[in-house]
PDB file of C-alpha atoms and ligand atoms in Angstrom:
ATOM      1  CA  UNK A   1     139.578  69.387  94.773  1.00 38.00           C
ATOM      2  CA  UNK A   2     138.934  72.592  97.042  1.00 36.00           C
ATOM      3  CA  UNK A   3     135.974  74.565  97.957  1.00 36.00           C
ATOM      4  CA  UNK A   4     135.303  78.084  96.470  1.00 34.00           C
ATOM      5  CA  UNK A   5     133.375  80.165  95.101  1.00 34.00           C
ATOM      6  CA  UNK A   6     134.443  80.691  91.104  1.00 33.00           C
ATOM      7  CA  UNK A   7     135.179  83.929  89.333  1.00 35.00           C
ATOM      8  CA  UNK A   8     131.584  83.888  87.943  1.00 38.00           C
ATOM      9  CA  UNK A   9     130.249  84.171  90.408  1.00 47.00           C
ATOM     10  CA  UNK A  10     128.369  80.977  90.050  1.00 59.00           C
ATOM     11  CA  UNK A  11     128.517  79.317  94.016  1.00 65.00           C
ATOM     12  CA  UNK A  12     129.619  75.644  94.149  1.00 73.00           C
ATOM     13  CA  UNK A  13     130.569  73.220  96.567  1.00 79.00           C
ATOM     14  CA  UNK A  14     133.375  71.960  94.818  1.00 93.00           C
ATOM     15  CA  UNK A  15     136.155  72.810  92.197  1.00 95.00           C
ATOM     16  CA  UNK A  16     138.878  71.075  90.141  1.00 96.00           C
ATOM     17  CA  UNK A  17     141.009  72.404  87.391  1.00 96.00           C
ATOM     18  CA  UNK A  18     138.926  71.281  85.163  1.00 97.00           C
ATOM     19  CA  UNK A  19     135.723  72.658  86.376  1.00 96.00           C
ATOM     20  CA  UNK A  20     137.633  76.203  86.494  1.00 96.00           C
ATOM     21  CA  UNK A  21     138.806  75.567  82.899  1.00 97.00           C
ATOM     22  CA  UNK A  22     134.996  75.581  82.219  1.00 97.00           C
ATOM     23  CA  UNK A  23     134.178  78.757  84.349  1.00 96.00           C
ATOM     24  CA  UNK A  24     136.723  80.567  83.235  1.00 95.00           C
ATOM     25  CA  UNK A  25     135.717  79.997  79.529  1.00 98.00           C
ATOM     26  CA  UNK A  26     134.502  82.866  76.922  1.00 98.00           C
ATOM     27  CA  UNK A  27     134.064  82.779  73.026  1.00 98.00           C
ATOM     28  CA  UNK A  28     137.402  84.648  72.181  1.00 98.00           C
ATOM     29  CA  UNK A  29     137.950  86.055  68.629  1.00 98.00           C
ATOM     30  CA  UNK A  30     140.678  87.941  68.717  1.00 98.00           C
ATOM     31  CA  UNK A  31     144.231  86.010  68.484  1.00 98.00           C
ATOM     32  CA  UNK A  32     147.893  87.322  68.933  1.00 97.00           C
ATOM     33  CA  UNK A  33     150.114  86.645  66.406  1.00 95.00           C
ATOM     34  CA  UNK A  34     151.803  83.738  67.301  1.00 95.00           C
ATOM     35  CA  UNK A  35     151.774  80.295  65.831  1.00 95.00           C
ATOM     36  CA  UNK A  36     149.521  77.177  67.079  1.00 98.00           C
ATOM     37  CA  UNK A  37     152.253  74.960  66.092  1.00 97.00           C
ATOM     38  CA  UNK A  38     151.244  71.093  65.045  1.00 98.00           C
ATOM     39  CA  UNK A  39     152.284  69.440  68.613  1.00 98.00           C
ATOM     40  CA  UNK A  40     149.664  71.487  69.987  1.00 98.00           C
ATOM     41  CA  UNK A  41     146.784  70.424  68.039  1.00 98.00           C
ATOM     42  CA  UNK A  42     147.765  66.701  67.937  1.00 98.00           C
ATOM     43  CA  UNK A  43     147.979  66.888  71.595  1.00 98.00           C
ATOM     44  CA  UNK A  44     144.524  68.420  71.601  1.00 98.00           C
ATOM     45  CA  UNK A  45     143.372  66.514  69.122  1.00 98.00           C
ATOM     46  CA  UNK A  46     144.405  63.274  70.824  1.00 98.00           C
ATOM     47  CA  UNK A  47     142.477  63.844  74.429  1.00 98.00           C
ATOM     48  CA  UNK A  48     139.709  64.700  72.158  1.00 98.00           C
ATOM     49  CA  UNK A  49     139.323  61.743  70.622  1.00 98.00           C
ATOM     50  CA  UNK A  50     139.156  60.103  73.911  1.00 98.00           C
ATOM     51  CA  UNK A  51     135.557  61.313  73.802  1.00 98.00           C
ATOM     52  CA  UNK A  52     133.094  58.645  73.987  1.00 98.00           C
ATOM     53  CA  UNK A  53     131.359  57.829  70.938  1.00 98.00           C
ATOM     54  CA  UNK A  54     128.005  55.890  70.454  1.00 97.00           C
ATOM     55  CA  UNK A  55     128.746  52.162  69.619  1.00 97.00           C
ATOM     56  CA  UNK A  56     132.101  52.757  69.160  1.00 98.00           C
ATOM     57  CA  UNK A  57     131.338  53.755  65.738  1.00 97.00           C
ATOM     58  CA  UNK A  58     133.961  57.281  65.454  1.00 98.00           C
ATOM     59  CA  UNK A  59     132.150  58.623  63.072  1.00 98.00           C
ATOM     60  CA  UNK A  60     133.508  61.714  62.713  1.00 98.00           C
ATOM     61  CA  UNK A  61     136.976  63.698  61.142  1.00 98.00           C
ATOM     62  CA  UNK A  62     138.440  66.709  61.851  1.00 98.00           C
ATOM     63  CA  UNK A  63     139.882  68.571  58.899  1.00 98.00           C
ATOM     64  CA  UNK A  64     142.924  71.154  60.428  1.00 98.00           C
ATOM     65  CA  UNK A  65     142.901  73.864  58.134  1.00 98.00           C
ATOM     66  CA  UNK A  66     146.017  76.558  58.527  1.00 98.00           C
ATOM     67  CA  UNK A  67     145.998  77.579  54.530  1.00 98.00           C
ATOM     68  CA  UNK A  68     145.168  81.146  54.474  1.00 98.00           C
ATOM     69  CA  UNK A  69     143.376  81.016  51.133  1.00 98.00           C
ATOM     70  CA  UNK A  70     141.184  78.220  52.437  1.00 98.00           C
ATOM     71  CA  UNK A  71     140.702  80.144  55.493  1.00 98.00           C
ATOM     72  CA  UNK A  72     139.660  83.069  53.288  1.00 98.00           C
ATOM     73  CA  UNK A  73     137.059  81.138  51.673  1.00 98.00           C
ATOM     74  CA  UNK A  74     135.494  79.939  54.831  1.00 98.00           C
ATOM     75  CA  UNK A  75     134.995  83.137  56.489  1.00 98.00           C
ATOM     76  CA  UNK A  76     133.539  83.960  53.063  1.00 98.00           C
ATOM     77  CA  UNK A  77     130.632  81.283  53.684  1.00 98.00           C
ATOM     78  CA  UNK A  78     130.389  82.401  57.363  1.00 98.00           C
ATOM     79  CA  UNK A  79     129.159  85.648  56.449  1.00 98.00           C
ATOM     80  CA  UNK A  80     132.712  87.339  56.350  1.00 98.00           C
ATOM     81  CA  UNK A  81     133.245  86.713  60.008  1.00 98.00           C
ATOM     82  CA  UNK A  82     137.109  88.341  60.407  1.00 98.00           C
ATOM     83  CA  UNK A  83     137.971  85.694  63.154  1.00 98.00           C
ATOM     84  CA  UNK A  84     137.725  82.941  60.613  1.00 98.00           C
ATOM     85  CA  UNK A  85     140.266  84.265  58.020  1.00 98.00           C
ATOM     86  CA  UNK A  86     142.495  85.723  61.187  1.00 98.00           C
ATOM     87  CA  UNK A  87     142.216  82.853  63.365  1.00 98.00           C
ATOM     88  CA  UNK A  88     145.893  80.737  63.262  1.00 98.00           C
ATOM     89  CA  UNK A  89     144.050  77.645  62.778  1.00 98.00           C
ATOM     90  CA  UNK A  90     140.482  75.908  62.297  1.00 98.00           C
ATOM     91  CA  UNK A  91     139.450  72.912  62.682  1.00 99.00           C
ATOM     92  CA  UNK A  92     136.327  71.851  60.783  1.00 99.00           C
ATOM     93  CA  UNK A  93     134.433  68.881  63.365  1.00 99.00           C
ATOM     94  CA  UNK A  94     132.746  66.559  60.653  1.00 98.00           C
ATOM     95  CA  UNK A  95     130.258  64.057  60.237  1.00 98.00           C
ATOM     96  CA  UNK A  96     131.642  61.311  58.880  1.00 98.00           C
ATOM     97  CA  UNK A  97     130.033  57.886  57.534  1.00 98.00           C
ATOM     98  CA  UNK A  98     133.050  56.827  55.204  1.00 98.00           C
ATOM     99  CA  UNK A  99     134.247  54.132  57.320  1.00 98.00           C
ATOM    100  CA  UNK A 100     130.657  52.703  58.009  1.00 97.00           C
ATOM    101  CA  UNK A 101     130.184  52.738  54.568  1.00 97.00           C
ATOM    102  CA  UNK A 102     133.163  51.150  53.817  1.00 97.00           C
ATOM    103  CA  UNK A 103     133.038  48.370  56.579  1.00 97.00           C
ATOM    104  CA  UNK A 104     129.387  47.718  55.362  1.00 96.00           C
ATOM    105  CA  UNK A 105     130.575  47.657  51.626  1.00 96.00           C
ATOM    106  CA  UNK A 106     132.866  44.944  53.013  1.00 98.00           C
ATOM    107  CA  UNK A 107     130.185  42.755  54.299  1.00 97.00           C
ATOM    108  CA  UNK A 108     128.330  42.937  50.993  1.00 97.00           C
ATOM    109  CA  UNK A 109     125.962  45.814  52.253  1.00 96.00           C
ATOM    110  CA  UNK A 110     125.445  49.883  51.943  1.00 93.00           C
ATOM    111  CA  UNK A 111     124.224  52.670  53.605  1.00 95.00           C
ATOM    112  CA  UNK A 112     121.917  54.291  51.136  1.00 93.00           C
ATOM    113  CA  UNK A 113     119.251  53.817  52.801  1.00 89.00           C
ATOM    114  CA  UNK A 114     120.952  55.880  56.004  1.00 89.00           C
ATOM    115  CA  UNK A 115     118.595  57.290  58.119  1.00 92.00           C
ATOM    116  CA  UNK A 116     117.652  60.659  60.548  1.00 95.00           C
ATOM    117  CA  UNK A 117     119.507  58.115  63.208  1.00 95.00           C
ATOM    118  CA  UNK A 118     122.341  57.836  61.322  1.00 95.00           C
ATOM    119  CA  UNK A 119     122.991  61.469  60.911  1.00 96.00           C
ATOM    120  CA  UNK A 120     122.567  62.266  64.509  1.00 97.00           C
ATOM    121  CA  UNK A 121     124.636  60.199  65.980  1.00 97.00           C
ATOM    122  CA  UNK A 122     127.172  60.954  63.673  1.00 98.00           C
ATOM    123  CA  UNK A 123     126.835  64.927  64.567  1.00 98.00           C
ATOM    124  CA  UNK A 124     126.625  63.811  68.179  1.00 98.00           C
ATOM    125  CA  UNK A 125     130.002  62.259  68.008  1.00 98.00           C
ATOM    126  CA  UNK A 126     131.807  65.043  66.100  1.00 98.00           C
ATOM    127  CA  UNK A 127     130.136  67.370  68.460  1.00 98.00           C
ATOM    128  CA  UNK A 128     131.222  65.684  71.321  1.00 98.00           C
ATOM    129  CA  UNK A 129     134.994  65.503  70.084  1.00 98.00           C
ATOM    130  CA  UNK A 130     134.733  69.214  69.057  1.00 98.00           C
ATOM    131  CA  UNK A 131     133.605  69.888  72.812  1.00 98.00           C
ATOM    132  CA  UNK A 132     136.525  67.812  74.128  1.00 98.00           C
ATOM    133  CA  UNK A 133     138.787  69.417  71.973  1.00 98.00           C
ATOM    134  CA  UNK A 134     137.795  73.000  73.229  1.00 98.00           C
ATOM    135  CA  UNK A 135     138.366  71.672  76.902  1.00 98.00           C
ATOM    136  CA  UNK A 136     141.647  70.487  75.766  1.00 98.00           C
ATOM    137  CA  UNK A 137     142.674  73.714  74.251  1.00 98.00           C
ATOM    138  CA  UNK A 138     141.395  75.790  76.994  1.00 98.00           C
ATOM    139  CA  UNK A 139     143.281  73.793  79.153  1.00 98.00           C
ATOM    140  CA  UNK A 140     146.709  74.651  77.879  1.00 98.00           C
ATOM    141  CA  UNK A 141     145.648  78.372  77.517  1.00 98.00           C
ATOM    142  CA  UNK A 142     144.662  78.440  73.699  1.00 98.00           C
ATOM    143  CA  UNK A 143     141.352  80.232  72.897  1.00 98.00           C
ATOM    144  CA  UNK A 144     138.389  80.316  70.317  1.00 97.00           C
ATOM    145  CA  UNK A 145     135.344  79.722  69.451  1.00 98.00           C
ATOM    146  CA  UNK A 146     132.882  77.323  67.298  1.00 98.00           C
ATOM    147  CA  UNK A 147     131.692  78.271  64.154  1.00 98.00           C
ATOM    148  CA  UNK A 148     128.372  77.223  62.850  1.00 98.00           C
ATOM    149  CA  UNK A 149     127.979  79.494  60.198  1.00 98.00           C
ATOM    150  CA  UNK A 150     130.195  76.853  57.998  1.00 98.00           C
ATOM    151  CA  UNK A 151     126.150  75.501  57.313  1.00 97.00           C
ATOM    152  CA  UNK A 152     124.999  78.751  55.982  1.00 96.00           C
ATOM    153  CA  UNK A 153     126.072  77.282  52.705  1.00 97.00           C
ATOM    154  CA  UNK A 154     126.928  73.841  53.700  1.00 98.00           C
ATOM    155  CA  UNK A 155     127.675  72.320  50.111  1.00 98.00           C
ATOM    156  CA  UNK A 156     130.059  75.367  49.958  1.00 98.00           C
ATOM    157  CA  UNK A 157     132.066  74.530  52.662  1.00 98.00           C
ATOM    158  CA  UNK A 158     131.786  70.651  51.925  1.00 98.00           C
ATOM    159  CA  UNK A 159     133.622  72.073  47.969  1.00 98.00           C
ATOM    160  CA  UNK A 160     135.884  74.248  49.805  1.00 98.00           C
ATOM    161  CA  UNK A 161     137.181  71.213  52.478  1.00 98.00           C
ATOM    162  CA  UNK A 162     137.249  68.706  49.517  1.00 98.00           C
ATOM    163  CA  UNK A 163     134.873  66.391  51.718  1.00 98.00           C
ATOM    164  CA  UNK A 164     133.700  63.100  50.158  1.00 98.00           C
ATOM    165  CA  UNK A 165     129.928  61.811  49.832  1.00 97.00           C
ATOM    166  CA  UNK A 166     128.919  60.650  53.288  1.00 98.00           C
ATOM    167  CA  UNK A 167     130.834  63.476  55.242  1.00 98.00           C
ATOM    168  CA  UNK A 168     129.713  67.023  56.154  1.00 98.00           C
ATOM    169  CA  UNK A 169     131.101  69.847  58.751  1.00 98.00           C
ATOM    170  CA  UNK A 170     128.895  70.046  61.742  1.00 98.00           C
ATOM    171  CA  UNK A 171     130.279  73.260  62.914  1.00 98.00           C
ATOM    172  CA  UNK A 172     134.292  74.437  62.932  1.00 98.00           C
ATOM    173  CA  UNK A 173     136.381  75.979  65.565  1.00 98.00           C
ATOM    174  CA  UNK A 174     139.479  79.006  65.519  1.00 98.00           C
ATOM    175  CA  UNK A 175     141.595  78.629  68.041  1.00 98.00           C
ATOM    176  CA  UNK A 176     144.396  80.855  68.643  1.00 98.00           C
ATOM    177  CA  UNK A 177     146.382  82.324  71.535  1.00 98.00           C
ATOM    178  CA  UNK A 178     144.276  84.928  72.722  1.00 98.00           C
ATOM    179  CA  UNK A 179     144.671  88.767  71.911  1.00 97.00           C
ATOM    180  CA  UNK A 180     141.287  90.166  73.735  1.00 94.00           C
ATOM    181  CA  UNK A 181     139.401  88.349  75.790  1.00 97.00           C
ATOM    182  CA  UNK A 182     135.786  89.894  76.585  1.00 97.00           C
ATOM    183  CA  UNK A 183     133.483  89.634  79.574  1.00 97.00           C
ATOM    184  CA  UNK A 184     131.864  86.489  80.059  1.00 98.00           C
ATOM    185  CA  UNK A 185     128.314  86.938  78.515  1.00 97.00           C
ATOM    186  CA  UNK A 186     125.815  85.840  81.822  1.00 97.00           C
ATOM    187  CA  UNK A 187     124.039  82.196  81.401  1.00 97.00           C
ATOM    188  CA  UNK A 188     120.768  81.640  82.678  1.00 97.00           C
ATOM    189  CA  UNK A 189     120.224  80.864  86.435  1.00 97.00           C
ATOM    190  CA  UNK A 190     120.286  77.221  86.963  1.00 96.00           C
ATOM    191  CA  UNK A 191     117.014  77.411  88.308  1.00 96.00           C
ATOM    192  CA  UNK A 192     115.601  77.278  85.123  1.00 96.00           C
ATOM    193  CA  UNK A 193     117.648  74.833  83.215  1.00 96.00           C
ATOM    194  CA  UNK A 194     118.011  72.012  86.086  1.00 96.00           C
ATOM    195  CA  UNK A 195     115.325  69.866  87.088  1.00 96.00           C
ATOM    196  CA  UNK A 196     115.116  67.849  89.779  1.00 95.00           C
ATOM    197  CA  UNK A 197     112.906  64.106  89.293  1.00 96.00           C
ATOM    198  CA  UNK A 198     110.719  65.770  87.128  1.00 97.00           C
ATOM    199  CA  UNK A 199     110.587  68.911  84.641  1.00 97.00           C
ATOM    200  CA  UNK A 200     109.377  71.548  85.982  1.00 95.00           C
ATOM    201  CA  UNK A 201     109.052  70.768  89.614  1.00 94.00           C
ATOM    202  CA  UNK A 202     110.337  73.792  92.213  1.00 92.00           C
ATOM    203  CA  UNK A 203     111.434  77.106  90.983  1.00 94.00           C
ATOM    204  CA  UNK A 204     111.637  75.855  87.231  1.00 95.00           C
ATOM    205  CA  UNK A 205     108.368  75.817  86.985  1.00 96.00           C
ATOM    206  CA  UNK A 206     108.259  79.774  86.330  1.00 97.00           C
ATOM    207  CA  UNK A 207     110.446  79.597  83.021  1.00 97.00           C
ATOM    208  CA  UNK A 208     108.684  82.912  82.613  1.00 97.00           C
ATOM    209  CA  UNK A 209     110.091  84.545  85.520  1.00 97.00           C
ATOM    210  CA  UNK A 210     113.169  82.774  85.117  1.00 97.00           C
ATOM    211  CA  UNK A 211     113.421  84.019  81.310  1.00 98.00           C
ATOM    212  CA  UNK A 212     112.480  87.962  82.240  1.00 98.00           C
ATOM    213  CA  UNK A 213     115.305  87.715  84.690  1.00 98.00           C
ATOM    214  CA  UNK A 214     117.778  86.445  82.244  1.00 98.00           C
ATOM    215  CA  UNK A 215     116.577  89.038  79.267  1.00 98.00           C
ATOM    216  CA  UNK A 216     117.420  91.660  81.613  1.00 98.00           C
ATOM    217  CA  UNK A 217     120.624  90.225  82.694  1.00 98.00           C
ATOM    218  CA  UNK A 218     121.602  89.893  79.271  1.00 98.00           C
ATOM    219  CA  UNK A 219     120.269  93.413  78.456  1.00 98.00           C
ATOM    220  CA  UNK A 220     122.568  95.144  81.265  1.00 98.00           C
ATOM    221  CA  UNK A 221     125.628  92.312  79.952  1.00 98.00           C
ATOM    222  CA  UNK A 222     125.812  93.987  76.333  1.00 98.00           C
ATOM    223  CA  UNK A 223     124.823  97.779  77.639  1.00 97.00           C
ATOM    224  CA  UNK A 224     127.770  97.431  80.059  1.00 97.00           C
ATOM    225  CA  UNK A 225     129.700  96.770  77.202  1.00 96.00           C
ATOM    226  CA  UNK A 226     128.370  99.731  75.232  1.00 97.00           C
ATOM    227  CA  UNK A 227     126.831  97.494  72.435  1.00 96.00           C
ATOM    228  CA  UNK A 228     123.107  97.732  71.657  1.00 97.00           C
ATOM    229  CA  UNK A 229     120.331  95.531  72.220  1.00 97.00           C
ATOM    230  CA  UNK A 230     116.719  95.613  73.509  1.00 96.00           C
ATOM    231  CA  UNK A 231     115.119  95.497  76.890  1.00 96.00           C
ATOM    232  CA  UNK A 232     114.204  91.753  76.003  1.00 97.00           C
ATOM    233  CA  UNK A 233     117.684  91.078  75.277  1.00 97.00           C
ATOM    234  CA  UNK A 234     117.682  86.958  74.494  1.00 98.00           C
ATOM    235  CA  UNK A 235     113.834  86.895  73.303  1.00 98.00           C
ATOM    236  CA  UNK A 236     114.717  89.496  70.908  1.00 97.00           C
ATOM    237  CA  UNK A 237     117.635  88.235  69.598  1.00 96.00           C
ATOM    238  CA  UNK A 238     115.698  84.853  69.744  1.00 96.00           C
ATOM    239  CA  UNK A 239     112.970  85.542  67.786  1.00 95.00           C
ATOM    240  CA  UNK A 240     114.703  87.296  65.245  1.00 94.00           C
ATOM    241  CA  UNK A 241     117.155  84.300  64.416  1.00 93.00           C
ATOM    242  CA  UNK A 242     114.628  81.551  64.609  1.00 91.00           C
ATOM    243  CA  UNK A 243     112.417  81.873  62.069  1.00 85.00           C
ATOM    244  CA  UNK A 244     111.490  79.887  58.942  1.00 82.00           C
ATOM    245  CA  UNK A 245     114.103  81.145  56.601  1.00 86.00           C
ATOM    246  CA  UNK A 246     117.166  80.123  58.369  1.00 89.00           C
ATOM    247  CA  UNK A 247     119.169  77.279  56.224  1.00 92.00           C
ATOM    248  CA  UNK A 248     115.618  76.527  54.261  1.00 92.00           C
ATOM    249  CA  UNK A 249     117.945  74.054  52.017  1.00 94.00           C
ATOM    250  CA  UNK A 250     119.790  72.682  54.484  1.00 95.00           C
ATOM    251  CA  UNK A 251     118.180  68.987  54.260  1.00 94.00           C
ATOM    252  CA  UNK A 252     118.078  69.175  50.229  1.00 95.00           C
ATOM    253  CA  UNK A 253     121.985  70.029  50.595  1.00 97.00           C
ATOM    254  CA  UNK A 254     122.500  67.387  53.699  1.00 97.00           C
ATOM    255  CA  UNK A 255     120.814  64.723  51.093  1.00 96.00           C
ATOM    256  CA  UNK A 256     123.577  65.465  48.249  1.00 96.00           C
ATOM    257  CA  UNK A 257     126.072  64.886  50.815  1.00 97.00           C
ATOM    258  CA  UNK A 258     124.713  61.767  51.262  1.00 96.00           C
ATOM    259  CA  UNK A 259     123.056  62.438  54.760  1.00 96.00           C
ATOM    260  CA  UNK A 260     119.156  61.317  54.514  1.00 93.00           C
ATOM    261  CA  UNK A 261     117.543  62.995  58.290  1.00 89.00           C
ATOM    262  CA  UNK A 262     114.434  61.373  57.590  1.00 86.00           C
TER     263      UNK A 262
HETATM  264  C1  LIG B   1     127.720  74.971  67.899  1.00 97.27           C
HETATM  265  C2  LIG B   1     128.123  76.632  67.998  1.00 97.27           C
HETATM  266  C3  LIG B   1     128.084  76.974  66.372  1.00 97.27           C
HETATM  267  C4  LIG B   1     128.428  78.558  66.865  1.00 97.27           C
HETATM  268  N1  LIG B   1     128.617  79.945  65.767  1.00 97.27           N
HETATM  269  C5  LIG B   1     128.802  81.084  65.704  1.00 97.27           C
HETATM  270  C6  LIG B   1     129.715  81.279  64.757  1.00 97.27           C
HETATM  271  O1  LIG B   1     129.452  81.106  63.474  1.00 97.27           O
HETATM  272  N2  LIG B   1     130.081  82.710  65.171  1.00 97.27           N
HETATM  273  C7  LIG B   1     130.296  83.335  66.347  1.00 97.27           C
HETATM  274  O2  LIG B   1     130.659  84.627  66.245  1.00 97.27           O
HETATM  275  N3  LIG B   1     130.090  82.502  67.310  1.00 97.27           N
HETATM  276  C8  LIG B   1     129.437  81.293  67.096  1.00 97.27           C
HETATM  277  N4  LIG B   1     129.368  80.631  68.129  1.00 97.27           N
HETATM  278  C9  LIG B   1     129.309  81.359  69.767  1.00 97.27           C
HETATM  279  C10 LIG B   1     128.084  81.599  70.500  1.00 97.27           C
HETATM  280  O3  LIG B   1     127.545  82.538  69.658  1.00 97.27           O
HETATM  281  C11 LIG B   1     128.615  81.571  71.601  1.00 97.27           C
HETATM  282  O4  LIG B   1     128.628  80.706  72.237  1.00 97.27           O
HETATM  283  C12 LIG B   1     127.498  82.255  72.555  1.00 97.27           C
HETATM  284  O5  LIG B   1     126.801  83.218  72.355  1.00 97.27           O
HETATM  285  C13 LIG B   1     128.070  82.400  74.196  1.00 97.27           C
HETATM  286  O6  LIG B   1     128.998  82.536  74.618  1.00 97.27           O
HETATM  287  P1  LIG B   1     130.261  82.623  75.214  1.00 97.27           P
HETATM  288  O7  LIG B   1     130.793  81.241  74.322  1.00 97.27           O
HETATM  289  O8  LIG B   1     131.007  83.585  75.174  1.00 97.27           O
HETATM  290  O9  LIG B   1     129.569  82.460  76.186  1.00 97.27           O
HETATM  291  C14 LIG B   1     128.591  79.324  68.418  1.00 97.27           C
HETATM  292  C15 LIG B   1     128.971  78.468  69.368  1.00 97.27           C
HETATM  293  C16 LIG B   1     128.294  76.726  69.311  1.00 97.27           C
HETATM  294  C17 LIG B   1     128.334  76.004  70.421  1.00 97.27           C
END
């Protein structure tokens, strides 16, 4: 470990290879025409499965997709995201209750009345493995991004991946050797997101002021890239994205897949 100022300007007292890998991370949507072999994906996933798991339930599965026809179908579900079709490998991180169900059945019971807690812990488990895989991949020079748009039609995604009951895809991940790496998006000031001892103590109490500053910073980032934005960039995007029509059938669809979330 050494002392330094990181490349994206966030001053920190200490750094390490892992910290620096995280500081360099950015979502990449353009990949070189170079395969990512099975041994590489195996190394990434083997490391990722050391992620902590709630009560050791290991309630996740990963579907490794290389088949072009399958990636094309997933790209349609995600609203035509080209990087999903073009990625050398797509990893589908799934919440998976099948092994829990098996253990319960062997004990003469079932999980027919599974609830919000089981849905949450399995989704958290899948997310932790996903982030660990992403970090492992980044550490060896792979780049990519997470794909939540698989939940645009969670039933269709399940059908494409032939997921059984009690399994749903929480998010996917494109991974490849990078072609074009965009500049990093600024993050909110840590003063807004880190609270000491109690929420809102000190500078974090000025959430409105910090948010106004971030809106400007993000607008500046998009403008510097020649991209369209509103002056209140982040707030405008969030306002557009989050409304009552967002994935309205999700709860009913998840129930069909064997997750109650009630
Ligand atoms: C769970 C999750 C789902 C995401 N889904 C998508 C997606 O469907 N399509 C996409 O282009 N980016 C997706 N992203 C990437 C985010 O848009 C991106 O992380 C965010 O804009 C910040 O940019 P950065 O990762 O380059 O810092 C997703 C990220 C996460 C964590």
